[in-house]
Each structure stands twice: as C-alpha cells, then as structure tokens.
Amino acid sequence: MNDRRKTTDYDVELGLKCDINGDFINQNAPPTPRTEALPTNWTPYESRVAFETAEFLFACNQMSAGQIDTFLGLWAATLVKHEDSPPFATHHGLYNTIDSTPLGDIAWESFSMSHKGVKPADNIPPWMKATYEVWFHDPCLLDKIAKDPEMHKSTFVPLIVGSNKTTVLVATGHTEYHPLYLSIGNIFNNVRRAHRNSVVLVGFLAIPTTTKEHADDDDFRNFHRQLFHSSLANIFKSLKKYMTTPDVVRFIYGLGLYIANYPEQVLLWVSLQGGVRSTCLNNCNNLDGNGLLRCREQTDLLVQELQYRQLWYEYSVVEDVMLFTNDFARADIHELLSPNILHQIIKGTFKDHLVDWVGEYLEHVHGRSIAAVAPFAGLQRFPEGRGFAQWTGDDSKALMKVYLPAIKGHVPQDIIRAFSAFLDFCYIIRHEALTEDDLVQLEDALHRFHQYREVFRTTGVRLTFLLPRQHSLQHYSRTIRLFGAPNGLCSSITESKHIKAVKEPWRRSSCYKALGQMLLTNQRLDKIAAAQSDFEAHNMLHGSFANTPQELNRLCVNEPQHQTIEGEAAEAIEGPAADAHVELAAKPVLGGPHDIPALALELGLPSLPTMIQRFLHNQLHIADPEPPTFNPATAPTFLGRISVFSSAAASFYAPSDLSRTGGMRHEHICVMTSWRGGPARNGCVFVSINNEVSCVLDGLVVARLLRLFSFKYRTEYLQCAIIWWFSYITDSRDPDTGMYIVAPSTNDDGTPDISIIHIDCIFRAAHLVPLYGANFLPREITLHNSYNMFYAFYVNKYADHHAFEVA
C-alpha cells in the first residue's frame, strides 16, 4: 500500500487511517488498547517492575533459567534487610507468569504427512517410510486485532507469505529449519521493515531427507515438492472459506505476494534451477524480450494437452505436483512471487554480474580509490579496497554507495553509464512508496541499463545476457502496479526475522529435540510483545516508573540510557514524522576554546570576529524585508564566552531508509580536531538557503563544517556553525554518473569562502566522493584526508535512500 499521492483522472488518497465510519483520523494516533483493563491493572504481573523484569530477563537479555535464578537470588539478598523480595522467586515463577498472559495466546498446532504413493516391493527408500510433522499457527486466529462486530463493510486482507530455509549449526553437520512467516498487505512498508511484529512466525515446514543414493530420484524430488505445497495448503485452509465470503466481522482474505529467495521460488513454481519459468514463457536461451506472461489457466491447459516429458523439458511443469495456490480463489503463483531486491538486484545483478564483469582489472585499478572514501554516517569502510574473502548482503549494499566514482576514468564511458542506470533502478525500486512518475523513471533507468550494458558484449566480457536475475527486472513494474512498492516485501525482511524466530530460540534450547523448545520460546515472546503493546496503548509504560516513593528504590530495568551523539552511525528513531532539524551534542568539548579570539587562533581565521559581527547583524534583521547594509563599525560585537561542540545530530523524515514506524531517522555529523586520538574529522552538510537565490539542487548548497559552537547574546541562545562553502561546477548533473560535482569555493582574493550560519540552516549531512581521475592513488591518501587532497567532488546521491531523493 502506498501513502503518497497518485494523480489520475481523479484525485484519490490511499492508505490513510480512518475510524469505523470511514472518516480519516489523526495519522499519528496510536492504536486503541486491546483490552478494557484499567491503567493500573498489570495482570498477570503484580506491577510494572514485574513486567519490565520479565521483559528484560526473557526478551531483551535472553538469560538462561539458571542465570535467572542466580540473578533473582542476588536481588533477593539485597532486599532481605528491607523485608522485601523480587517480583519472582525463581525462573519457574517468571515463566508461569508469562505463560498466563491472556494476550498473544495462540496455540501451536501440528499435522503429519507421509508418502501415500506406490512403494517398491523391497529396498524401500527411507523417505517413503518416514512421517513428517509440520507445526503452525492457525492464520485465522492470528487476526484478532479487529474482531469488532459493529464493522460491517468488507475489507480485503492480502496475506503476505514468506519462507526459506536457514541453518542454525554448521560445525557438526547442517541443522536446518524451514520457517514460514506471515504479514498482511494492509500495513505500510516502514512498519514491516521496522521489525514491529508485523511479520510473524506462522509455522515450521518439514524438511524431508533421504540417503545419498536416493537424493537424486525423481520420485523423491517430486515428493519434496508436493510435501511443501500440501503443507502450505493445509496451513491456510482455515481461511479458504473467507476468500469468497466475508467472515463474521468484515474481512475477505486472499493470498498476496510470496516472499522467497531464488531456490525457494524454484520450489514454489516447480521448475529447474536456472530457469525463469515462473513469470513468463521466455525460453532460457532467449531472455532479452518480454515474453508472454504465465498464468494458472495456461498451466492447467498444458497439463491437459501435453505429455510428461514435453511438459517438463519445454515448460518446466511437473504434472504430478499440485501447487498450493490451486486450492485458493484468485491465487496464481506466477503472479504472486515478490520481486527480490536482495537476491535479484543487490547480490545478483550488482555483485555477481556487474562487479565481477569488470573483475580483476578493476581490482588492481580502483581498490585504493574505495579505501580513500571519506567517512559518513552509516557508511561501511573498505580499508583495503573491496578485497574481502566473503561477501554479505550488507557488503554489497555498502559497495554500491561508493563504487561508481571509484571506477570513473578507468573503464569505458558506457560501463559508467550502465552502472549509473542500474543504481538508479535499484534506488528507485527501494522507495518507501512509488507513484506513476516513479515507475516512468524506473522503466527509463532499466532501458538505459539495457542500452549501455551492451559494452560488456562488444568488449568480449560477455557473450550473452542469458541471466534470469537480470531478466526478472523487466517484470518489476507490473508487479509493483499489482501489489505496491516492494521495499518492505524483500527476502531480507524474512531473513532478518530468522534471528529472533529461529536462531536465538535455538541457542536458548538444549539443542536436543529443539523444535518444541523453540516453539515455546516464540510463544512466550509473543505474549510479552502483546502485553507490552497493550500496556503502551493504556499509556502505562510512559517515562520512568520510579515516580512513587515506593518505587524509587526498585530495579529500573527499562530506563533509557544516556546516549552520546559522538558516534558515526545513522539510526532509526521513534516518534511520528516531524520536520527536519539539527541539535548540538549534549555536552561541549572539554578544554576547547572559550572565546572568539581563541577559536580564531585555533582555526587560523583572523577574520572570525568580523564574521561574528555579520552573523549577529543578520540575526537581528532576519525579519526585515529590507535589512540595512552590514557595517563593521556599527554592527554589534560579541566578546563573551562560547561553547564548542564536536558533533551534532540531524533528524529527518526518511521512510525509504531503515526507520521506525514514523519514518524518522537521525545521523551524526562530526566536527572534531581528533577522531578517537587520530586525525581531525570535518563532515559536510546540505545547507538550506534563501529561496530567492538560484541553486541547482532545490535550494540546497553543500558546505564543509569547520566548527560547531554556541553562545548567549542578550536573551538569545544562538547555535552556530562555521562552514566552508562549496560551489556547483555546472548547473547540471555529470552525464556519466548522474551526480552533481562541487568544489570548495574561494573569495576573489583566493581565500576560502567561509561563513557563520545558524544550525537551523543545516538540513542533513552530505557525502562527497572525490573525482579521482585516471591516476593511481598513493597510499598517503586515506579516508581521513581525502577532503583535503582533491579539488572537486561528486555529491554522492547513493550514500543512502534519502540522499538519493534529495541529491
């Protein structure tokens, strides 16, 4: 679902919250409580301390039973002299209290399956004799959020399903599980990506195994496929009747997108690995064109008309396997497979294709360029270039941000333009919401990519482009028009869920018959999460709970810790969407300059007192339509005390990046004389300027921070930044990289163009990447000094998704 406006023949607004009468409500309003309990009722916990202790020990810290007993024993020992005791005596009491939580109480169910076909007379394969157990939550019971009999109009609820196997132990043999996840299409992508229990564990699918001699049997492979599909059909059968007739509340259900990586997709559409038969009828030897789209009716017709071998070799259809979607209304697996941003775009087209195609040649040429990229919030460092032994998805995402400027000048122009077009496609596809204009830009980027990638064929790097993952990009626009932006519908969502739903519960188990213990752990985590949600809805968890004399000496396990902003990582923050703003660090630098002359001496900037005068003059006349001309002789002066700061935090609305449900994110901007005992660090920022001033980037100018400081003038507390302006070299983007180019600005006498601005003028951090040129970089140029060693820079629009939208 998209929350951006879409202009058609009529104007509609999609995805807004409303009440039961269909009237729009405050979009930042929290959900209503799920119970009618009083705000002092902590049932089944005796108090807030008891709940937060349970949450801390079981959900946050994940203590073992023995450690919980040790902790509670030590706590009890400290309370003996007060004739008091902890909220729980042992881990048994804690577990029993969690288990008695009425919310989140959905029992695990199971069913068994086994081979029912013809078996050989002797030497029966083990897999034919085995029984396979599947555990699951009834999806119909998972939807308890809106059971309100007063709601009478039907709402379509698309079920977003995802699955893929994960390994929890490699050292002593593969221990694998096959979790199944569920979400709904009625929530925004940022909620799903914020990991707020909007993607839930719904089951564990069976993984059939057999001996090596039978592993390649067609019968075993078909049984594996049918077991998978039959399990899915059985898990969702409770919703089948509500896919054609509304339930007693007001919902009509339907199967929505299925999130799966490539091996899982092969299992879903029953095909050969390496084929592209899921979406269209293109032959694997001809992937350049847009083939006819596959559909359920066409597959059924093929099964009726063709023989087994022709079905398999020409159409990759297995007659013996019944797809699970055939059991449900309006469900066609060929339409429902979600675009896989992680595996098809990031790991596939970028890492496995484009980067490898320029391969060893680029490794020798541009490795040092990547190592010299200046630091930036959330940007991974590559101190030895990109020469690391094992790639991860995060490595690929990080390399995408800095790769393009590093290879400029070392490869043909069309390779640069192919990379630029592909990166544009990748960043557009990961927008939080997509409009028709976005889709036009998406298709244009894909067209340019196909046009410029021909250079790899003409130079002999590639003979063909018979690549299923690249071919899949052609179908993205159609899937987006059917199901919305895929940013919250990628396999990275389900893979990240593995940690909390599978790997951590497995590590907390005895590892012997671990599945039952993992199910219980997940159920207890669900109960804690449901209770926390209800307590928050009653405003019972607001602020510190040490508000009464009785509670002042109790254990405060959930108290927010003081967080410095001296770090460098960008972070998601809680709260509703708000205007962009910048805040100085909580504390000034110890031992820094305390007045303007000392700061001027430290910066080697003798004109700083005059700059302060000009700044105060502008502040005093900021509301004047015709301010007087600045005159140093009559302008106000400041001789008082100042406070210098080493960092600031910029907060802004960035729902396409990792953020909380409100879409807000903040990043740290460093301005310090020494970073962790090493060289200085002075970040760059986007500065908002007067709308009357012509600017190529929608009123944003790039500047480098030299210092952050504050002082009190008369009754005003002023927070300032000393900046070195950068100017745009041209009014248009570089035609090859698609990025603007800037250079440090100088005055007529050749001195740096430096000013003082209020920090309210700063929009957010900017990341600049040098124009390296065609020469090799000496090792003396590092990430710490690259801003000082070059004369021109790209404004890196690939630093993050918000930067892509504004730069």
mmCIF file of C-alpha atoms in Angstrom, residues 414-736:
data_model
loop_
_atom_site.group_PDB
_atom_site.id
_atom_site.type_symbol
_atom_site.label_atom_id
_atom_site.label_comp_id
_atom_site.label_asym_id
_atom_site.label_seq_id
_atom_site.Cartn_x
_atom_site.Cartn_y
_atom_site.Cartn_z
ATOM 1 C CA ASP A 414 29.344 3.133 -21.345
ATOM 2 C CA ILE A 415 30.305 0.969 -18.362
ATOM 3 C CA ILE A 416 29.975 4.006 -16.107
ATOM 4 C CA ARG A 417 26.598 4.815 -17.634
ATOM 5 C CA ALA A 418 25.457 1.196 -17.275
ATOM 6 C CA PHE A 419 26.347 1.255 -13.573
ATOM 7 C CA SER A 420 24.658 4.624 -13.115
ATOM 8 C CA ALA A 421 21.453 3.457 -14.786
ATOM 9 C CA PHE A 422 21.392 0.259 -12.742
ATOM 10 C CA LEU A 423 21.985 2.108 -9.460
ATOM 11 C CA ASP A 424 19.154 4.499 -10.321
ATOM 12 C CA PHE A 425 16.906 1.477 -10.899
ATOM 13 C CA CYS A 426 17.985 -0.052 -7.602
ATOM 14 C CA TYR A 427 17.427 3.095 -5.545
ATOM 15 C CA ILE A 428 14.078 3.922 -7.152
ATOM 16 C CA ILE A 429 12.796 0.404 -6.506
ATOM 17 C CA ARG A 430 13.607 0.799 -2.818
ATOM 18 C CA HIS A 431 11.474 3.911 -2.326
ATOM 19 C CA GLU A 432 9.012 3.587 0.523
ATOM 20 C CA ALA A 433 6.170 4.307 -1.917
ATOM 21 C CA LEU A 434 6.078 4.549 -5.703
ATOM 22 C CA THR A 435 3.967 6.776 -7.933
ATOM 23 C CA GLU A 436 3.341 6.542 -11.670
ATOM 24 C CA ASP A 437 6.083 9.135 -12.210
ATOM 25 C CA ASP A 438 8.471 6.919 -10.253
ATOM 26 C CA LEU A 439 7.577 3.947 -12.438
ATOM 27 C CA VAL A 440 8.279 6.002 -15.576
ATOM 28 C CA GLN A 441 11.722 6.817 -14.155
ATOM 29 C CA LEU A 442 12.188 3.151 -13.212
ATOM 30 C CA GLU A 443 11.458 1.950 -16.732
ATOM 31 C CA ASP A 444 13.709 4.657 -18.192
ATOM 32 C CA ALA A 445 16.575 3.539 -15.920
ATOM 33 C CA LEU A 446 16.070 -0.086 -16.999
ATOM 34 C CA HIS A 447 16.038 0.943 -20.667
ATOM 35 C CA ARG A 448 19.301 2.847 -20.229
ATOM 36 C CA PHE A 449 20.852 -0.091 -18.393
ATOM 37 C CA HIS A 450 19.981 -2.472 -21.240
ATOM 38 C CA GLN A 451 21.335 0.048 -23.741
ATOM 39 C CA TYR A 452 24.700 0.627 -22.044
ATOM 40 C CA ARG A 453 25.349 -2.930 -20.818
ATOM 41 C CA GLU A 454 25.998 -3.861 -24.458
ATOM 42 C CA VAL A 455 29.526 -2.589 -23.878
ATOM 43 C CA PHE A 456 30.225 -5.808 -21.973
ATOM 44 C CA ARG A 457 29.254 -7.780 -25.064
ATOM 45 C CA THR A 458 31.182 -5.648 -27.537
ATOM 46 C CA THR A 459 34.334 -5.806 -25.416
ATOM 47 C CA GLY A 460 34.092 -9.581 -25.138
ATOM 48 C CA VAL A 461 33.411 -9.683 -21.384
ATOM 49 C CA ARG A 462 30.032 -11.328 -22.019
ATOM 50 C CA LEU A 463 28.833 -13.387 -24.954
ATOM 51 C CA THR A 464 25.145 -13.215 -23.986
ATOM 52 C CA PHE A 465 22.877 -11.836 -21.278
ATOM 53 C CA LEU A 466 21.020 -15.082 -20.573
ATOM 54 C CA LEU A 467 20.742 -14.214 -16.886
ATOM 55 C CA PRO A 468 17.449 -14.976 -15.100
ATOM 56 C CA ARG A 469 18.076 -12.477 -12.309
ATOM 57 C CA GLN A 470 18.623 -9.629 -14.768
ATOM 58 C CA HIS A 471 15.656 -10.763 -16.837
ATOM 59 C CA SER A 472 13.427 -10.595 -13.736
ATOM 60 C CA LEU A 473 13.929 -6.802 -13.596
ATOM 61 C CA GLN A 474 11.673 -6.490 -16.644
ATOM 62 C CA HIS A 475 8.706 -7.699 -14.598
ATOM 63 C CA TYR A 476 9.130 -5.349 -11.638
ATOM 64 C CA SER A 477 6.888 -2.560 -12.924
ATOM 65 C CA ARG A 478 3.993 -4.945 -13.470
ATOM 66 C CA THR A 479 4.335 -6.480 -10.009
ATOM 67 C CA ILE A 480 4.533 -3.030 -8.398
ATOM 68 C CA ARG A 481 1.337 -1.940 -10.133
ATOM 69 C CA LEU A 482 -0.371 -5.070 -8.793
ATOM 70 C CA PHE A 483 0.993 -5.140 -5.254
ATOM 71 C CA GLY A 484 2.719 -1.851 -4.417
ATOM 72 C CA ALA A 485 6.288 -0.841 -3.575
ATOM 73 C CA PRO A 486 8.487 -3.868 -2.793
ATOM 74 C CA ASN A 487 10.750 -2.170 -0.229
ATOM 75 C CA GLY A 488 9.059 -3.974 2.660
ATOM 76 C CA LEU A 489 8.464 -7.171 0.702
ATOM 77 C CA CYS A 490 12.004 -8.421 0.201
ATOM 78 C CA SER A 491 13.554 -11.647 1.445
ATOM 79 C CA SER A 492 15.832 -9.543 3.657
ATOM 80 C CA ILE A 493 12.746 -8.989 5.851
ATOM 81 C CA THR A 494 12.225 -12.702 6.427
ATOM 82 C CA GLU A 495 15.942 -13.430 6.686
ATOM 83 C CA SER A 496 16.316 -10.859 9.451
ATOM 84 C CA LYS A 497 13.351 -12.491 11.185
ATOM 85 C CA HIS A 498 15.329 -15.753 11.311
ATOM 86 C CA ILE A 499 17.485 -14.311 14.082
ATOM 87 C CA LYS A 500 14.640 -13.691 16.542
ATOM 88 C CA ALA A 501 12.343 -16.537 15.473
ATOM 89 C CA VAL A 502 14.789 -19.359 14.812
ATOM 90 C CA LYS A 503 18.449 -18.817 15.669
ATOM 91 C CA GLU A 504 18.139 -17.171 19.082
ATOM 92 C CA PRO A 505 15.426 -19.607 20.293
ATOM 93 C CA TRP A 506 17.591 -22.497 19.065
ATOM 94 C CA ARG A 507 20.596 -21.206 21.012
ATOM 95 C CA ARG A 508 18.392 -20.942 24.127
ATOM 96 C CA SER A 509 17.308 -24.578 23.758
ATOM 97 C CA SER A 510 19.109 -27.729 24.903
ATOM 98 C CA CYS A 511 19.713 -28.474 21.174
ATOM 99 C CA TYR A 512 18.105 -31.920 21.717
ATOM 100 C CA LYS A 513 14.687 -32.101 20.042
ATOM 101 C CA ALA A 514 14.940 -28.346 19.981
ATOM 102 C CA LEU A 515 11.848 -27.518 17.917
ATOM 103 C CA GLY A 516 9.388 -27.895 20.806
ATOM 104 C CA GLN A 517 11.527 -25.641 22.993
ATOM 105 C CA MET A 518 11.787 -23.104 20.166
ATOM 106 C CA LEU A 519 8.009 -23.046 19.765
ATOM 107 C CA LEU A 520 7.561 -22.363 23.484
ATOM 108 C CA THR A 521 10.159 -19.590 23.419
ATOM 109 C CA ASN A 522 8.421 -17.925 20.463
ATOM 110 C CA GLN A 523 5.051 -18.194 22.191
ATOM 111 C CA ARG A 524 6.399 -16.520 25.333
ATOM 112 C CA LEU A 525 7.998 -13.763 23.262
ATOM 113 C CA ASP A 526 4.641 -13.209 21.526
ATOM 114 C CA LYS A 527 2.912 -12.916 24.894
ATOM 115 C CA ILE A 528 5.428 -10.378 26.188
ATOM 116 C CA ALA A 529 5.150 -8.341 22.975
ATOM 117 C CA ALA A 530 1.331 -8.422 23.105
ATOM 118 C CA ALA A 531 1.297 -7.376 26.762
ATOM 119 C CA GLN A 532 3.764 -4.567 26.101
ATOM 120 C CA SER A 533 1.630 -3.298 23.196
ATOM 121 C CA ASP A 534 -1.478 -3.253 25.378
ATOM 122 C CA PHE A 535 0.270 -1.562 28.302
ATOM 123 C CA GLU A 536 1.652 1.097 25.958
ATOM 124 C CA ALA A 537 -1.817 1.656 24.494
ATOM 125 C CA HIS A 538 -3.020 2.346 28.046
ATOM 126 C CA ASN A 539 -0.073 4.771 28.466
ATOM 127 C CA MET A 540 1.230 2.618 31.319
ATOM 128 C CA LEU A 541 4.857 2.496 30.137
ATOM 129 C CA HIS A 542 5.364 6.214 29.627
ATOM 130 C CA GLY A 543 8.573 7.561 31.151
ATOM 131 C CA SER A 544 10.380 6.095 34.160
ATOM 132 C CA PHE A 545 8.317 4.016 36.546
ATOM 133 C CA ALA A 546 10.192 5.344 39.598
ATOM 134 C CA ASN A 547 7.539 8.008 40.187
ATOM 135 C CA THR A 548 6.294 6.999 43.631
ATOM 136 C CA PRO A 549 8.185 6.746 46.923
ATOM 137 C CA GLN A 550 7.534 3.020 46.982
ATOM 138 C CA GLU A 551 9.126 2.564 43.581
ATOM 139 C CA LEU A 552 12.148 4.843 43.927
ATOM 140 C CA ASN A 553 14.343 2.038 45.224
ATOM 141 C CA ARG A 554 13.039 -0.649 42.873
ATOM 142 C CA LEU A 555 15.065 -2.031 39.972
ATOM 143 C CA CYS A 556 14.711 0.122 36.841
ATOM 144 C CA VAL A 557 15.396 -2.343 34.036
ATOM 145 C CA ASN A 558 13.985 -0.409 31.090
ATOM 146 C CA GLU A 559 15.279 3.077 31.833
ATOM 147 C CA PRO A 560 16.635 4.732 28.665
ATOM 148 C CA GLN A 561 20.384 5.111 28.948
ATOM 149 C CA HIS A 562 22.160 8.367 28.190
ATOM 150 C CA GLN A 563 23.246 8.248 24.598
ATOM 151 C CA THR A 564 26.022 10.444 23.306
ATOM 152 C CA ILE A 565 25.939 11.614 19.733
ATOM 153 C CA GLU A 566 29.675 11.337 19.379
ATOM 154 C CA GLY A 567 29.291 8.237 17.208
ATOM 155 C CA GLU A 568 29.096 7.954 13.458
ATOM 156 C CA ALA A 569 26.203 5.590 12.745
ATOM 157 C CA ALA A 570 22.866 6.660 11.359
ATOM 158 C CA GLU A 571 19.981 5.423 13.482
ATOM 159 C CA ALA A 572 16.239 4.963 13.283
ATOM 160 C CA ILE A 573 14.373 6.946 15.931
ATOM 161 C CA GLU A 574 10.960 6.621 17.494
ATOM 162 C CA GLY A 575 8.099 9.047 17.079
ATOM 163 C CA PRO A 576 5.831 10.429 14.374
ATOM 164 C CA ALA A 577 7.021 12.200 11.249
ATOM 165 C CA ALA A 578 8.427 15.660 12.003
ATOM 166 C CA ASP A 579 10.250 18.492 10.282
ATOM 167 C CA ALA A 580 13.968 18.094 9.732
ATOM 168 C CA HIS A 581 16.076 19.625 12.487
ATOM 169 C CA VAL A 582 19.623 19.615 13.857
ATOM 170 C CA GLU A 583 20.704 19.519 17.502
ATOM 171 C CA LEU A 584 24.136 20.066 19.002
ATOM 172 C CA ALA A 585 25.717 17.420 21.212
ATOM 173 C CA ALA A 586 24.556 17.273 24.807
ATOM 174 C CA LYS A 587 27.897 18.463 26.183
ATOM 175 C CA PRO A 588 30.564 20.817 24.816
ATOM 176 C CA VAL A 589 34.179 19.834 24.209
ATOM 177 C CA LEU A 590 36.278 19.861 27.365
ATOM 178 C CA GLY A 591 39.318 22.085 27.114
ATOM 179 C CA GLY A 592 38.229 23.703 23.857
ATOM 180 C CA PRO A 593 38.337 27.415 23.012
ATOM 181 C CA HIS A 594 36.122 29.511 25.291
ATOM 182 C CA ASP A 595 36.073 32.805 23.381
ATOM 183 C CA ILE A 596 36.163 34.077 19.822
ATOM 184 C CA PRO A 597 39.870 35.088 19.754
ATOM 185 C CA ALA A 598 40.918 31.614 20.946
ATOM 186 C CA LEU A 599 38.699 29.934 18.337
ATOM 187 C CA ALA A 600 40.049 32.257 15.619
ATOM 188 C CA LEU A 601 43.590 31.299 16.636
ATOM 189 C CA GLU A 602 42.794 27.577 16.573
ATOM 190 C CA LEU A 603 41.252 27.828 13.082
ATOM 191 C CA GLY A 604 43.861 30.244 11.738
ATOM 192 C CA LEU A 605 40.969 32.550 10.859
ATOM 193 C CA PRO A 606 41.752 36.165 11.852
ATOM 194 C CA SER A 607 38.533 37.426 10.250
ATOM 195 C CA LEU A 608 36.378 35.395 12.646
ATOM 196 C CA PRO A 609 35.409 38.394 14.875
ATOM 197 C CA THR A 610 34.082 40.189 11.794
ATOM 198 C CA MET A 611 32.190 37.057 10.765
ATOM 199 C CA ILE A 612 30.547 37.031 14.213
ATOM 200 C CA GLN A 613 29.516 40.646 13.678
ATOM 201 C CA ARG A 614 27.992 39.809 10.309
ATOM 202 C CA PHE A 615 26.179 36.802 11.799
ATOM 203 C CA LEU A 616 24.701 38.902 14.627
ATOM 204 C CA HIS A 617 23.728 41.618 12.155
ATOM 205 C CA ASN A 618 21.862 39.079 10.033
ATOM 206 C CA GLN A 619 20.153 37.553 13.083
ATOM 207 C CA LEU A 620 18.970 40.927 14.361
ATOM 208 C CA HIS A 621 17.489 41.859 10.975
ATOM 209 C CA ILE A 622 16.291 38.416 9.926
ATOM 210 C CA ALA A 623 12.656 39.575 9.739
ATOM 211 C CA ASP A 624 13.374 42.870 7.976
ATOM 212 C CA PRO A 625 12.244 42.902 4.336
ATOM 213 C CA GLU A 626 14.977 45.468 3.570
ATOM 214 C CA PRO A 627 17.772 44.961 6.121
ATOM 215 C CA PRO A 628 20.429 47.657 6.429
ATOM 216 C CA THR A 629 23.835 47.158 4.832
ATOM 217 C CA PHE A 630 26.372 45.468 7.083
ATOM 218 C CA ASN A 631 28.925 47.907 8.517
ATOM 219 C CA PRO A 632 31.626 46.515 10.863
ATOM 220 C CA ALA A 633 31.942 49.879 12.536
ATOM 221 C CA THR A 634 28.330 49.926 13.712
ATOM 222 C CA ALA A 635 27.471 46.224 13.782
ATOM 223 C CA PRO A 636 27.110 44.514 17.177
ATOM 224 C CA THR A 637 30.129 42.758 18.629
ATOM 225 C CA PHE A 638 30.466 39.771 20.941
ATOM 226 C CA LEU A 639 33.268 39.331 23.472
ATOM 227 C CA GLY A 640 31.689 36.768 25.768
ATOM 228 C CA ARG A 641 32.128 33.072 26.416
ATOM 229 C CA ILE A 642 31.411 30.384 23.805
ATOM 230 C CA SER A 643 30.981 26.601 23.940
ATOM 231 C CA VAL A 644 32.474 24.445 21.181
ATOM 232 C CA PHE A 645 30.887 21.106 20.247
ATOM 233 C CA SER A 646 32.364 18.131 18.440
ATOM 234 C CA SER A 647 29.194 16.823 16.821
ATOM 235 C CA ALA A 648 25.552 17.359 16.029
ATOM 236 C CA ALA A 649 22.617 15.103 15.174
ATOM 237 C CA ALA A 650 20.426 15.755 12.140
ATOM 238 C CA SER A 651 16.917 14.260 12.285
ATOM 239 C CA PHE A 652 14.784 13.996 9.163
ATOM 240 C CA TYR A 653 11.957 12.034 7.561
ATOM 241 C CA ALA A 654 13.466 9.130 5.595
ATOM 242 C CA PRO A 655 10.945 6.286 5.314
ATOM 243 C CA SER A 656 12.829 4.622 2.444
ATOM 244 C CA ASP A 657 15.815 4.017 4.741
ATOM 245 C CA LEU A 658 15.718 1.852 7.834
ATOM 246 C CA SER A 659 13.478 3.786 10.207
ATOM 247 C CA ARG A 660 10.789 3.312 12.815
ATOM 248 C CA THR A 661 7.087 3.413 12.088
ATOM 249 C CA GLY A 662 7.089 7.231 11.976
ATOM 250 C CA GLY A 663 9.738 7.208 9.240
ATOM 251 C CA MET A 664 12.189 9.345 11.234
ATOM 252 C CA ARG A 665 15.940 8.847 11.190
ATOM 253 C CA HIS A 666 18.932 10.721 12.533
ATOM 254 C CA GLU A 667 22.595 10.786 11.693
ATOM 255 C CA HIS A 668 25.673 12.079 13.434
ATOM 256 C CA ILE A 669 27.754 14.883 11.944
ATOM 257 C CA CYS A 670 31.297 15.025 13.303
ATOM 258 C CA VAL A 671 33.384 18.190 13.624
ATOM 259 C CA MET A 672 36.389 17.437 15.779
ATOM 260 C CA THR A 673 40.089 18.155 15.941
ATOM 261 C CA SER A 674 40.868 14.493 16.631
ATOM 262 C CA TRP A 675 38.731 11.426 15.993
ATOM 263 C CA ARG A 676 39.470 8.835 18.708
ATOM 264 C CA GLY A 677 43.010 10.078 19.105
ATOM 265 C CA GLY A 678 43.645 10.191 15.368
ATOM 266 C CA PRO A 679 43.300 12.802 12.629
ATOM 267 C CA ALA A 680 40.667 15.533 12.560
ATOM 268 C CA ARG A 681 37.248 14.950 11.080
ATOM 269 C CA ASN A 682 35.110 17.655 9.483
ATOM 270 C CA GLY A 683 31.917 16.446 7.847
ATOM 271 C CA CYS A 684 29.962 18.041 5.031
ATOM 272 C CA VAL A 685 26.337 19.153 5.111
ATOM 273 C CA PHE A 686 23.478 20.324 2.936
ATOM 274 C CA VAL A 687 22.555 23.909 3.801
ATOM 275 C CA SER A 688 19.132 25.371 3.001
ATOM 276 C CA ILE A 689 19.488 28.833 1.506
ATOM 277 C CA ASN A 690 17.098 31.647 0.667
ATOM 278 C CA ASN A 691 14.555 30.601 -1.958
ATOM 279 C CA GLU A 692 15.323 33.758 -3.878
ATOM 280 C CA VAL A 693 18.872 32.559 -4.517
ATOM 281 C CA SER A 694 19.240 30.373 -7.605
ATOM 282 C CA CYS A 695 20.501 26.899 -6.734
ATOM 283 C CA VAL A 696 20.671 23.781 -8.892
ATOM 284 C CA LEU A 697 19.684 21.407 -6.059
ATOM 285 C CA ASP A 698 16.291 22.769 -4.955
ATOM 286 C CA GLY A 699 17.729 25.339 -2.573
ATOM 287 C CA LEU A 700 20.403 23.085 -1.060
ATOM 288 C CA VAL A 701 24.055 24.093 -1.072
ATOM 289 C CA VAL A 702 26.944 21.882 0.046
ATOM 290 C CA ALA A 703 29.336 23.114 2.744
ATOM 291 C CA ARG A 704 32.046 21.650 4.950
ATOM 292 C CA LEU A 705 31.793 22.136 8.689
ATOM 293 C CA LEU A 706 34.811 23.702 10.382
ATOM 294 C CA ARG A 707 33.373 24.162 13.893
ATOM 295 C CA LEU A 708 30.134 23.993 15.846
ATOM 296 C CA PHE A 709 29.673 26.392 18.753
ATOM 297 C CA SER A 710 27.045 28.230 20.773
ATOM 298 C CA PHE A 711 26.841 31.399 22.855
ATOM 299 C CA LYS A 712 24.308 33.619 24.584
ATOM 300 C CA TYR A 713 23.744 37.066 23.106
ATOM 301 C CA ARG A 714 21.422 39.322 25.076
ATOM 302 C CA THR A 715 18.481 36.995 25.762
ATOM 303 C CA GLU A 716 19.031 34.661 22.830
ATOM 304 C CA TYR A 717 20.867 31.346 22.888
ATOM 305 C CA LEU A 718 22.472 31.045 19.459
ATOM 306 C CA GLN A 719 23.785 27.775 17.976
ATOM 307 C CA CYS A 720 26.149 28.261 15.074
ATOM 308 C CA ALA A 721 28.316 26.538 12.534
ATOM 309 C CA ILE A 722 31.428 27.823 10.825
ATOM 310 C CA ILE A 723 31.327 26.479 7.280
ATOM 311 C CA TRP A 724 33.388 26.483 4.112
ATOM 312 C CA TRP A 725 31.059 26.860 1.146
ATOM 313 C CA PHE A 726 31.259 24.562 -1.882
ATOM 314 C CA SER A 727 30.017 25.679 -5.288
ATOM 315 C CA TYR A 728 28.478 23.636 -8.102
ATOM 316 C CA ILE A 729 30.847 23.360 -11.037
ATOM 317 C CA THR A 730 27.968 23.114 -13.543
ATOM 318 C CA ASP A 731 24.212 23.570 -13.362
ATOM 319 C CA SER A 732 23.554 20.006 -14.476
ATOM 320 C CA ARG A 733 24.499 16.519 -13.363
ATOM 321 C CA ASP A 734 27.535 14.737 -14.716
ATOM 322 C CA PRO A 735 26.154 12.870 -17.788
ATOM 323 C CA ASP A 736 28.030 9.665 -16.928
#
